[in-house]
mmCIF file of C-alpha atoms in Angstrom:
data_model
loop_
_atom_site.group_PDB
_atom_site.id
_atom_site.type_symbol
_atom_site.label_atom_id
_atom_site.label_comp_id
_atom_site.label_asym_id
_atom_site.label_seq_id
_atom_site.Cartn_x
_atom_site.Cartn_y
_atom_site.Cartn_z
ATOM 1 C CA UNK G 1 -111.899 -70.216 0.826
ATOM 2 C CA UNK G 2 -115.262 -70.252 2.182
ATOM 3 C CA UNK G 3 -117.711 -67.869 2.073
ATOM 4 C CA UNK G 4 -121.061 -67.074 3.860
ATOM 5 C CA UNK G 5 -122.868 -65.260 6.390
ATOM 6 C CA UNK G 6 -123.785 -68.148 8.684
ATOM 7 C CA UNK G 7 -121.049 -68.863 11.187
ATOM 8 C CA UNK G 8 -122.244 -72.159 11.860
ATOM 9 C CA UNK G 9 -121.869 -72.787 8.337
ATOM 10 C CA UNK G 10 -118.682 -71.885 7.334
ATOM 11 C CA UNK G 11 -117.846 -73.892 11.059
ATOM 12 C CA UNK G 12 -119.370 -77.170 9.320
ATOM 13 C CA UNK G 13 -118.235 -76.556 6.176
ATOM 14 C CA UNK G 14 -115.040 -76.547 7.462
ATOM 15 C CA UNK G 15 -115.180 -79.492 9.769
ATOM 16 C CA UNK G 16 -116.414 -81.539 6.102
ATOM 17 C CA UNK G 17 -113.742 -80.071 4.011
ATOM 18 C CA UNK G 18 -110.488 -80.473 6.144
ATOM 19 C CA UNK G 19 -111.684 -84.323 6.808
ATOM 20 C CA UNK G 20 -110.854 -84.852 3.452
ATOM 21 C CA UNK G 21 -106.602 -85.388 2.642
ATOM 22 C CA UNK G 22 -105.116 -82.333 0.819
ATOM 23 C CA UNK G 23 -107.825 -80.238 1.727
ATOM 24 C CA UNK G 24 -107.556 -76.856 3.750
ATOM 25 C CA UNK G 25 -109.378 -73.689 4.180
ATOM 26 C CA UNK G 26 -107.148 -70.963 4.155
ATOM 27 C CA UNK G 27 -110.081 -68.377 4.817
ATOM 28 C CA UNK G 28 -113.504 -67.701 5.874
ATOM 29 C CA UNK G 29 -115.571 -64.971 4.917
ATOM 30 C CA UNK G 30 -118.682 -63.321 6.129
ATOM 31 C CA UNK G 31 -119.989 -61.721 3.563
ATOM 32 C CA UNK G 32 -119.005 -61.354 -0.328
ATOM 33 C CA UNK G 33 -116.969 -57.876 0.667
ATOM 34 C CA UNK G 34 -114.690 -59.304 2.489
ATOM 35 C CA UNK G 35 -114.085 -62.267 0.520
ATOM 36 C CA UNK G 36 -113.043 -59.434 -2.127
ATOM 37 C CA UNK G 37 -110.906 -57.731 0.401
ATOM 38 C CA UNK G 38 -109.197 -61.268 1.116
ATOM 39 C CA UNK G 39 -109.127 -63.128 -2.005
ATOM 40 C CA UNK G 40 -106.296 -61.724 -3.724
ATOM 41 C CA UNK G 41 -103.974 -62.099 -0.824
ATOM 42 C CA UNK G 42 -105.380 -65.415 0.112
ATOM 43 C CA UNK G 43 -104.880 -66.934 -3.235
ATOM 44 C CA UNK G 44 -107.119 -70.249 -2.893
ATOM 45 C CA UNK G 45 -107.376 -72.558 -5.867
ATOM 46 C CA UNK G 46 -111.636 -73.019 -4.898
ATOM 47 C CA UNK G 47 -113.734 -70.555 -3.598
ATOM 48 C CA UNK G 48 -117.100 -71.686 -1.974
ATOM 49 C CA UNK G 49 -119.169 -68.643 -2.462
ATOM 50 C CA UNK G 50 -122.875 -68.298 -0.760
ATOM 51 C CA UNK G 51 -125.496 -66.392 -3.187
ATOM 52 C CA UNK G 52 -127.920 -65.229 -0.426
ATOM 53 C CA UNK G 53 -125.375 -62.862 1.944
ATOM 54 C CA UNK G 54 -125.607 -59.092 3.328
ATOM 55 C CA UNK G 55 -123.493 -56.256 3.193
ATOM 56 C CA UNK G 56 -122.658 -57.368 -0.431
ATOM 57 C CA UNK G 57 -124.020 -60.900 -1.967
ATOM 58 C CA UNK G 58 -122.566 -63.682 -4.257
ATOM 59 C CA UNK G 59 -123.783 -62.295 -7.292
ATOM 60 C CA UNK G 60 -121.837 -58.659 -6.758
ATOM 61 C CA UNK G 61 -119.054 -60.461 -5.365
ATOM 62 C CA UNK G 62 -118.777 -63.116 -8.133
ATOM 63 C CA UNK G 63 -116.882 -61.001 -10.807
ATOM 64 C CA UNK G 64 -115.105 -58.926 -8.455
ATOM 65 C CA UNK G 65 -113.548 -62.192 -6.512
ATOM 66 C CA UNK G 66 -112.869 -63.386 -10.527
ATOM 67 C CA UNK G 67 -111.457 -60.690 -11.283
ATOM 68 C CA UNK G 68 -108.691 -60.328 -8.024
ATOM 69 C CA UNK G 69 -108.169 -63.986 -8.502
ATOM 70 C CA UNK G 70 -108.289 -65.427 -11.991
ATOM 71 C CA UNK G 71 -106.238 -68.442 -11.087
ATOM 72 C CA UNK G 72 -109.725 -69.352 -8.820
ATOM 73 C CA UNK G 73 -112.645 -72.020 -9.349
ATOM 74 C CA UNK G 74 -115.898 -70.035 -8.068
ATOM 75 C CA UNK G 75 -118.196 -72.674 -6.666
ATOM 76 C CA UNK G 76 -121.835 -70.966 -5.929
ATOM 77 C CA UNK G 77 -124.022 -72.303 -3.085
ATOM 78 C CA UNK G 78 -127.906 -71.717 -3.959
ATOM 79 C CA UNK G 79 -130.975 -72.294 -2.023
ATOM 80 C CA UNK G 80 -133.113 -75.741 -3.225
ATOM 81 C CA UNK G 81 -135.460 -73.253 -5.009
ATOM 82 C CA UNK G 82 -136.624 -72.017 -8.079
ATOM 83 C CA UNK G 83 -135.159 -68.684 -7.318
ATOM 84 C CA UNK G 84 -132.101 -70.759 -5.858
ATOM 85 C CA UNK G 85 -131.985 -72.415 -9.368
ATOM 86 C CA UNK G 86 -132.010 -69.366 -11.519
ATOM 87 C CA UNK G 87 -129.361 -67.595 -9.333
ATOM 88 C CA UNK G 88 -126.958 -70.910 -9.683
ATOM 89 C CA UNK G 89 -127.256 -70.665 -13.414
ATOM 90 C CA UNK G 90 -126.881 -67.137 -13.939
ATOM 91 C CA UNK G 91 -124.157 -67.171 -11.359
ATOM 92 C CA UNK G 92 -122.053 -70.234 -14.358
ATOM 93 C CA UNK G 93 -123.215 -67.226 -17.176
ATOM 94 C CA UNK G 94 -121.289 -65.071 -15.373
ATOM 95 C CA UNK G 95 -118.168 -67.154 -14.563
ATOM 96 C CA UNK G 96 -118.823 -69.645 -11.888
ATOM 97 C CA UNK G 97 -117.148 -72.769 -12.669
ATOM 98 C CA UNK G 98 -119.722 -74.769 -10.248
ATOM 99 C CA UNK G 99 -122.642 -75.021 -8.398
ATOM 100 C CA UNK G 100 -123.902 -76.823 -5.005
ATOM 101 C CA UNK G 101 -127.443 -77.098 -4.017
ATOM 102 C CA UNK G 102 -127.304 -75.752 -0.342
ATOM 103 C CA UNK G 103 -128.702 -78.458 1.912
ATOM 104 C CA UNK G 104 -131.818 -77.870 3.573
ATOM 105 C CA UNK G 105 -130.697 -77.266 7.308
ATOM 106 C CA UNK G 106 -127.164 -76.857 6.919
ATOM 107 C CA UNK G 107 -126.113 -79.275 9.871
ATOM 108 C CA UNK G 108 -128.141 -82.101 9.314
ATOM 109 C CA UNK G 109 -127.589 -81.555 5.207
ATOM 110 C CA UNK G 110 -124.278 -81.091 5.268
ATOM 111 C CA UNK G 111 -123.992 -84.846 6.488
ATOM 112 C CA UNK G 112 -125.925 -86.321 3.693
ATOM 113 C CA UNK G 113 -123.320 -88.739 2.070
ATOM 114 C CA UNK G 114 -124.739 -87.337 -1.612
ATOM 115 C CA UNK G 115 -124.034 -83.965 -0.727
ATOM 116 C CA UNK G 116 -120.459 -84.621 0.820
ATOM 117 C CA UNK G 117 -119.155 -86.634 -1.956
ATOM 118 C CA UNK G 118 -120.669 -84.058 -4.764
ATOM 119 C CA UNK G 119 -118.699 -81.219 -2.829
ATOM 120 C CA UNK G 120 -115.708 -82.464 -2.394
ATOM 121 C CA UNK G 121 -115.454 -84.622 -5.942
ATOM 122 C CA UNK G 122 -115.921 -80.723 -7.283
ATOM 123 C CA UNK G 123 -113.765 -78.850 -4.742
ATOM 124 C CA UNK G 124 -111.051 -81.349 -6.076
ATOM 125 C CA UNK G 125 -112.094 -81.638 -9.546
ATOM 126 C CA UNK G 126 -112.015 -77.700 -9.992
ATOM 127 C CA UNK G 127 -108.512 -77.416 -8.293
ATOM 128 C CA UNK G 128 -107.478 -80.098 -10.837
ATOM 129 C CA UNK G 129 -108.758 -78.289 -13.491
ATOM 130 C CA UNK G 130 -107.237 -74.751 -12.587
ATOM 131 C CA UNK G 131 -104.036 -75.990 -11.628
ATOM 132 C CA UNK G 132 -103.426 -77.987 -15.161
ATOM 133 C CA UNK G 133 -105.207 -75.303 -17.571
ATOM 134 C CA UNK G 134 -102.181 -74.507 -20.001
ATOM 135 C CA UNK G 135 -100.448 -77.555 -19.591
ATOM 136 C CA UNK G 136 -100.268 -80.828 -22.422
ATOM 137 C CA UNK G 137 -103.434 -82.897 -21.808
ATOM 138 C CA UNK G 138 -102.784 -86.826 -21.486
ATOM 139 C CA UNK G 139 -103.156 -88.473 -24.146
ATOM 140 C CA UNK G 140 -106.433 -90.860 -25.205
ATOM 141 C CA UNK G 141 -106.324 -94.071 -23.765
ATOM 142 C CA UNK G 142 -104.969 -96.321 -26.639
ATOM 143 C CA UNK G 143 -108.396 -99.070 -26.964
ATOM 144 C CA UNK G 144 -111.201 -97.229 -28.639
ATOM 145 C CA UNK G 145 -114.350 -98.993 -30.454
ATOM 146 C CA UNK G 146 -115.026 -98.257 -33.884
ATOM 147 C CA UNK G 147 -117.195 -96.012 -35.702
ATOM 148 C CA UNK G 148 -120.692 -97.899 -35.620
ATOM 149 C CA UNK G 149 -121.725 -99.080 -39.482
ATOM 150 C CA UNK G 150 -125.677 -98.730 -39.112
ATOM 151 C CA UNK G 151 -125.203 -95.344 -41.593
ATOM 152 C CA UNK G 152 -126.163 -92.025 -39.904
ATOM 153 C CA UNK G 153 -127.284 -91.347 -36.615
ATOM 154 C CA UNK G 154 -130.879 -90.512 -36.816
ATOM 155 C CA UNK G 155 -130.811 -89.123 -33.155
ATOM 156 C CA UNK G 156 -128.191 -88.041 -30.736
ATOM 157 C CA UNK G 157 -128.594 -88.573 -26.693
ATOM 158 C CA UNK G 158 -125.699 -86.779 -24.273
ATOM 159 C CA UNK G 159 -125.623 -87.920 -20.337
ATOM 160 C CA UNK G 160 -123.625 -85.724 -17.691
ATOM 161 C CA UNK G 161 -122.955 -85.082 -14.239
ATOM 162 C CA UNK G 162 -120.753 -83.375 -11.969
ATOM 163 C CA UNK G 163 -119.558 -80.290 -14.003
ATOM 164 C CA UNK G 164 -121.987 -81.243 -16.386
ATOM 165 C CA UNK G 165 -123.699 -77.870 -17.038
ATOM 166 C CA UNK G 166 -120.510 -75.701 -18.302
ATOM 167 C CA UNK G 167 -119.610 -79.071 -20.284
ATOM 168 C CA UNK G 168 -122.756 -78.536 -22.122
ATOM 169 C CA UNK G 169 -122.642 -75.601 -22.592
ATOM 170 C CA UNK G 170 -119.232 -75.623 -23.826
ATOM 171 C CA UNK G 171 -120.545 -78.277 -26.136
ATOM 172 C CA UNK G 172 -124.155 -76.537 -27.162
ATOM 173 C CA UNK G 173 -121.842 -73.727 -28.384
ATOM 174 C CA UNK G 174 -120.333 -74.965 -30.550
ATOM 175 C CA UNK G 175 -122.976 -77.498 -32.394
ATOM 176 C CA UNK G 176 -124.575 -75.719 -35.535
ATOM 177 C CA UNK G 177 -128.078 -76.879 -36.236
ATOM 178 C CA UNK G 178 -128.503 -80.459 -36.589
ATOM 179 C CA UNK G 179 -131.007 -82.365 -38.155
ATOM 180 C CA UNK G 180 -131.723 -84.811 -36.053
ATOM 181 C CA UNK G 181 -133.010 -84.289 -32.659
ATOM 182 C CA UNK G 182 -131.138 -84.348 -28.982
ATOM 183 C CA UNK G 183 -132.069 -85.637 -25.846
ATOM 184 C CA UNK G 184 -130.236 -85.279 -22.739
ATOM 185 C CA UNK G 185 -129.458 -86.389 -19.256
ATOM 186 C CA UNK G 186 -128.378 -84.213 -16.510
ATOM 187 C CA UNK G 187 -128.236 -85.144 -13.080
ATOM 188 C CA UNK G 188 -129.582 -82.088 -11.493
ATOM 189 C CA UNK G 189 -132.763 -81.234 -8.659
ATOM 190 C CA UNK G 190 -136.149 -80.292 -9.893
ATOM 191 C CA UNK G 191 -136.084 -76.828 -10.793
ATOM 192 C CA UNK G 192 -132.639 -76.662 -12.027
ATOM 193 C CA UNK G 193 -133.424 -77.977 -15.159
ATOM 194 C CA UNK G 194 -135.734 -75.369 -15.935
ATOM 195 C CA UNK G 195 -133.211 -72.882 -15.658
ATOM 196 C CA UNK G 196 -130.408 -74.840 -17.238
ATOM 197 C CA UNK G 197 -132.446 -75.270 -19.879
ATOM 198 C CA UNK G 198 -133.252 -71.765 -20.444
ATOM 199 C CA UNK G 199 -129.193 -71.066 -20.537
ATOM 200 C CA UNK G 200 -128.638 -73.553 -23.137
ATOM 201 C CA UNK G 201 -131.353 -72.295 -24.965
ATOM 202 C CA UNK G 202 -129.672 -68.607 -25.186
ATOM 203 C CA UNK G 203 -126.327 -70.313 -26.329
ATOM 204 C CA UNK G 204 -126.093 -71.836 -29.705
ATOM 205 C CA UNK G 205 -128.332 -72.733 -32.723
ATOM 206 C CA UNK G 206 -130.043 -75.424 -31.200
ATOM 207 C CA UNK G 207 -133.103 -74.522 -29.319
ATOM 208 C CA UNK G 208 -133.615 -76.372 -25.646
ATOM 209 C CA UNK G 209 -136.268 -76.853 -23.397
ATOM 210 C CA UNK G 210 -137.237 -79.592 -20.910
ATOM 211 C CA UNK G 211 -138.954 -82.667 -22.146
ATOM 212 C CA UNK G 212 -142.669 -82.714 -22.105
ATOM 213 C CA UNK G 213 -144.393 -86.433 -21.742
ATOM 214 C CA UNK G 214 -145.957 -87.223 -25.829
ATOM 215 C CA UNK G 215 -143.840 -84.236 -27.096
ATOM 216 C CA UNK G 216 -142.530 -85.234 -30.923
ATOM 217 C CA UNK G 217 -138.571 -85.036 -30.913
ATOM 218 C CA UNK G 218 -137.873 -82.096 -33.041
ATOM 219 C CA UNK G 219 -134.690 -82.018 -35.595
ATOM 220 C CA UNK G 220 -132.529 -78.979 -34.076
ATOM 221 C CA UNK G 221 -133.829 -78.693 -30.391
ATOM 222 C CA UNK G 222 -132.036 -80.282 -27.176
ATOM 223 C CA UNK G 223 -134.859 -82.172 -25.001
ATOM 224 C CA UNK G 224 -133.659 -82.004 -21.157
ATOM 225 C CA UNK G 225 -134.982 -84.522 -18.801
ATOM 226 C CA UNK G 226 -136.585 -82.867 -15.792
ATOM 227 C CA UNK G 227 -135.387 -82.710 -12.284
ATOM 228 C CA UNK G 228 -136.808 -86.504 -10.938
ATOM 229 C CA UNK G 229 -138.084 -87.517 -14.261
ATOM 230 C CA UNK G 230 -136.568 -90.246 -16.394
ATOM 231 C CA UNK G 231 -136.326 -89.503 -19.730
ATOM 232 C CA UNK G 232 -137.406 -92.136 -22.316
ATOM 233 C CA UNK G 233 -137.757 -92.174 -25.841
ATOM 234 C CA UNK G 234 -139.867 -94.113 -27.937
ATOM 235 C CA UNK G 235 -140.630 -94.841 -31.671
ATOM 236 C CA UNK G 236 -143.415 -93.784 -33.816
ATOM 237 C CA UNK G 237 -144.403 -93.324 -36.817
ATOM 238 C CA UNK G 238 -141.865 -91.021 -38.711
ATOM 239 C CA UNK G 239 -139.982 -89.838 -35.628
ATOM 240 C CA UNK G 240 -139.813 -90.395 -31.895
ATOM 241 C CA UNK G 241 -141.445 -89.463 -28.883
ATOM 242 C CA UNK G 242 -140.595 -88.684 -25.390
ATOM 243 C CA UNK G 243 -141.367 -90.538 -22.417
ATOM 244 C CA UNK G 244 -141.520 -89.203 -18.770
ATOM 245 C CA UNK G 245 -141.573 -91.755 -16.080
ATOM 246 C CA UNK G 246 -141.293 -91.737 -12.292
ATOM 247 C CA UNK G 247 -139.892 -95.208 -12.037
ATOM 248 C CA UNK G 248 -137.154 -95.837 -9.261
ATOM 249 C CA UNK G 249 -133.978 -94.409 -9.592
ATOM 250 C CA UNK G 250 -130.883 -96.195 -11.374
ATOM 251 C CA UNK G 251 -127.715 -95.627 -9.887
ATOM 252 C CA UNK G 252 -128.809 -93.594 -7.111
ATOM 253 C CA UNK G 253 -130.204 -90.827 -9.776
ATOM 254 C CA UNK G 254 -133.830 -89.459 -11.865
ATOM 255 C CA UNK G 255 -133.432 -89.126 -14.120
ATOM 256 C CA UNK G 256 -130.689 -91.072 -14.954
ATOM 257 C CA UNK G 257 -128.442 -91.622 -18.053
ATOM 258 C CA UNK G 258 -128.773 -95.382 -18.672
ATOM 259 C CA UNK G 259 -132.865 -95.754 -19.264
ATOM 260 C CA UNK G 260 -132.176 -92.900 -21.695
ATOM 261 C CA UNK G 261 -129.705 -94.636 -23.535
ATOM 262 C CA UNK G 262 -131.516 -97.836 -23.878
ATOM 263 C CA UNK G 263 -134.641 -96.836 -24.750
ATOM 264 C CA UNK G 264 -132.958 -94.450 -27.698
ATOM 265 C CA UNK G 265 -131.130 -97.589 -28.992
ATOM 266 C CA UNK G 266 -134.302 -99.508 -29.220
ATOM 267 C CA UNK G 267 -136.499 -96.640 -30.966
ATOM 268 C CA UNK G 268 -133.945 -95.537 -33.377
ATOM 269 C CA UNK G 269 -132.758 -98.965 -34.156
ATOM 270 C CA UNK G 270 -129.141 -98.413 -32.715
ATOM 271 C CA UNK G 271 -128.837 -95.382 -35.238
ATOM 272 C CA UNK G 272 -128.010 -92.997 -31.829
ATOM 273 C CA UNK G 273 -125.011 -91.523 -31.610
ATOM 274 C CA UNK G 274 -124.301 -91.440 -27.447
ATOM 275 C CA UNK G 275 -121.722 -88.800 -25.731
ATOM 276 C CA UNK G 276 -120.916 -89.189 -21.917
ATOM 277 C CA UNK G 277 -119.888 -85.922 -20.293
ATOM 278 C CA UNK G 278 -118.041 -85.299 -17.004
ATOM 279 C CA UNK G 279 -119.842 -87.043 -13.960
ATOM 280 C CA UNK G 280 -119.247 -88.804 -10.908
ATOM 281 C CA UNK G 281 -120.333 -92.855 -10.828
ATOM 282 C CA UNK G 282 -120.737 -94.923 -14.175
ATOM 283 C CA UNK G 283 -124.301 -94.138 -14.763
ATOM 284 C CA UNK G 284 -124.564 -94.570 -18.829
ATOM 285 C CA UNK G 285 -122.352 -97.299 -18.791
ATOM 286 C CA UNK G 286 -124.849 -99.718 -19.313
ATOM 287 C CA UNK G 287 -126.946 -98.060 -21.537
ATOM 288 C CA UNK G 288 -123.581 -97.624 -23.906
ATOM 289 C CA UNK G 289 -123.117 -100.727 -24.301
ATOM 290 C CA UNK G 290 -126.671 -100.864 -25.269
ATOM 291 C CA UNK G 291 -126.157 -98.642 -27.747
ATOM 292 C CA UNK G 292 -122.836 -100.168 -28.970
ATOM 293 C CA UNK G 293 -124.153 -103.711 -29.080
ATOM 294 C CA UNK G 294 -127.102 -102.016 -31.269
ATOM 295 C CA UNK G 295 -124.507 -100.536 -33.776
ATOM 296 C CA UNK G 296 -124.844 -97.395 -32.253
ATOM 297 C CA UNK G 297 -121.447 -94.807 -32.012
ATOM 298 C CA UNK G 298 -120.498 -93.716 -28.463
ATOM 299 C CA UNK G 299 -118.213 -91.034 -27.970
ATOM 300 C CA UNK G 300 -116.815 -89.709 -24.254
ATOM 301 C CA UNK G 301 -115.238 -86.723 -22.779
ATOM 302 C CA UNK G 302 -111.293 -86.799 -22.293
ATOM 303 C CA UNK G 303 -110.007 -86.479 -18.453
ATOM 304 C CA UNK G 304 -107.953 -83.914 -18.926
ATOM 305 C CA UNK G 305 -111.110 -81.671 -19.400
ATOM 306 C CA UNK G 306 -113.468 -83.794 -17.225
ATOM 307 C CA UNK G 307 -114.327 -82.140 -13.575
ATOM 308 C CA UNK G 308 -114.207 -85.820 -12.869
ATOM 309 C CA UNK G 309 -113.805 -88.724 -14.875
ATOM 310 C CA UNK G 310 -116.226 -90.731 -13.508
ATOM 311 C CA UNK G 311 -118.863 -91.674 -16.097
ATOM 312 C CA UNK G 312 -116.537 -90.725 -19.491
ATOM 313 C CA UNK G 313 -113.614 -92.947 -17.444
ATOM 314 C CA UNK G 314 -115.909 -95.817 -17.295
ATOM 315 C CA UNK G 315 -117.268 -95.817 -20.801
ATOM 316 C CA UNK G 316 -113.482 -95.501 -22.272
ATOM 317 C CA UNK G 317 -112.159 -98.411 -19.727
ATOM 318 C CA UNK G 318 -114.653 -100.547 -21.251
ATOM 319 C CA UNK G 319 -113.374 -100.023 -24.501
ATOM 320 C CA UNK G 320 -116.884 -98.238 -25.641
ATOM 321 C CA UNK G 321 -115.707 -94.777 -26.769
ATOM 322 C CA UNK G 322 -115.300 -94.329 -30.474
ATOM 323 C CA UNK G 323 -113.248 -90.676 -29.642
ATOM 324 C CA UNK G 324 -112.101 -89.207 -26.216
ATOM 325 C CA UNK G 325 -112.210 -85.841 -26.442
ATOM 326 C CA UNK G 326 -112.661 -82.304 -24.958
ATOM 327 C CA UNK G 327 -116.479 -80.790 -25.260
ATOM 328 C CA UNK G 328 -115.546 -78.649 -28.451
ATOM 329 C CA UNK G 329 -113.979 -81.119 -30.435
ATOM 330 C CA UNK G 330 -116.918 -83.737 -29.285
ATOM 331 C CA UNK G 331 -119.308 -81.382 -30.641
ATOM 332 C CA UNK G 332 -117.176 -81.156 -34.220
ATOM 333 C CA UNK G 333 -117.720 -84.982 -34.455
ATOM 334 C CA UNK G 334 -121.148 -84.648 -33.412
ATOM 335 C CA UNK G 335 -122.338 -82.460 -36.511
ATOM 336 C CA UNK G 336 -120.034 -84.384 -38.796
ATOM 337 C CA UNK G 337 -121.069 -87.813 -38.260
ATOM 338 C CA UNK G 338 -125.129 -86.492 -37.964
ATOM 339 C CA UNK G 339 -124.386 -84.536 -41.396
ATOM 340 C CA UNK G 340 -127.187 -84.882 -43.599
ATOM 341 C CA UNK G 341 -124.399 -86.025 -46.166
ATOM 342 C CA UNK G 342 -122.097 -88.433 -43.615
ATOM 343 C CA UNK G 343 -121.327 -91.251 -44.748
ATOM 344 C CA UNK G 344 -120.817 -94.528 -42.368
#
């Protein structure tokens, strides 16, 4: 179900979705009161839902179209602003499974290869995801690497994607207060981060904030790469560092997952502990093995919980992954094997 107040729009939209096999939009909407009027009766597994609409907008719409139809995946559309970016995330507080940055002119946007595969991998993803909650999850794929034998992490570093942000915070939940600190990898625009980082800080007991170049990596606070920045991390005396850089892209992204995980392998001596969440591509695959060949522990999300088993999928085909798993019980292992008492 599509909905949003440009006609042309919705028409493109449309045209982008239905080119895609097993695909169809039962209903277009012009505004978020009739979505609510139609939803119900409609009964779509996705609904694309614009934030910026008159009569009645995304935001009042949001838990009323929840609400009529609970067996729906809300994806939000939001401007490429900052007030674009704080709407998206407050829009996932309140329920939204998803997110898409709106393309800037919606014709000649919504032909940019990027944004066309990110929509549909989560148009599918989310009608995966709805249609198989309550049912057995698959089990782990059989090869798994072992726990790594360098003793306690002394720093943990997460990479996501594509349904990355309610993976996190699923995750950020549930982690108590570790003592060692976090840095993490999010493939999102500039801007986003801000305000994703300001959700995750309101979550849990860890504290989060974006990465600042020279900052110290605190114990107990998640460091989040900025939108277009790669996040490094360096030794130093006592501790580590972080490191903002503007180098090219790897794997189409910056910041991307794999300088982070190869620069934390070589400061902390392959004592990182490395989790890939949900995510299109196989960006951190390289920088796993990184840590894996440094006697570091890598540990993935499980598909049956993955929006789309892209970058987890490639890290447990390559026989990386020391435990395939759903965010929540990732984040058990997390505090146990950073405990100040683990033991290798």
């Amino acid at each position: 179900m599509l909905c949003d107040d440009s006609a042309t729009a919705r028409s493109i939209l449309a045209r982008l979705l239905e080119s895609e096999a097993g695909i169809r939009v039962v209903h277009r909407a012009a505004d978020g009161r009739a979505a609510v009027a139609a939803v119900a009766a409609v009964k779509p597994d996705v609904v694309l839902l614009d934030l910026e609409m008159p009569v009645m907008d995304g935001m009042t719409a949001l838990p009323l179209i929840l609400k009529a139809a609970p067996q729906a995946a809300v994806i939000v559309a939001s401007a490429l602003t900052q007030r674009g970016a704080k709407a998206a995330i407050a829009a996932l507080a309140a329920g939204a499974a998803d997110y898409v940055p709106k393309p800037q002119g919606t014709a000649g946007g919504a032909a940019d290869p990027a944004f066309r595969a990110e929509l549909i991998a989560k148009v599918r993803g989310w009608a995966r995801m709805k249609r198989q909650a309550g049912t057995t999850p698959r089990p782990a794929l059989p090869r798994a690497a072992p726990i790594a034998s360098k003793g306690r992490p002394v720093l943990v570093a997460i990479g996501c994607s594509t349904g990355g942000p309610q993976a996190l915070a699923a995750l950020v939940q549930r982690l108590p207060r570790l003592p060692v600190p976090v840095v993490v990898v999010q493939h999102m625009p500039v801007g986003f981060t801000t305000m994703l980082a300001e959700h995750l800080d309101r979550l849990g007991a860890l504290r989060c904030a974006e990465a600042r170049d020279g900052e110290a990596l605190a114990a107990g606070r998640i460091h989040l790469a900025p939108g277009d920045r790669h996040l490094l991390v360096d030794a130093t005396t006592g501790g580590f560092v972080a490191r903002l850089t503007s180098d090219a892209p790897e794997n189409f992204c910056r910041p991307a997952v794999d300088p982070m995980l190869r620069s934390a392998a070589r400061a902390a001596g392959g004592k990182v502990l490395a989790v890939i969440l949900t995510g299109m591509g196989h960006d951190g695959l390289e920088g796993c093995r990184a840590v894996a060949a440094a006697g570091g522990t890598v540990l993935a999300q499980d598909e049956a919980s993955s929006v789309v088993w892209g970058m987890p999928g490639a890290v447990a085909r390559a026989g990386l992954a020391a435990l395939l798993a759903p965010p929540e019980a990732l984040a058990e292992r997390i505090a146990a094997l950073t405990a100040e008492r683990a033991v290798a």
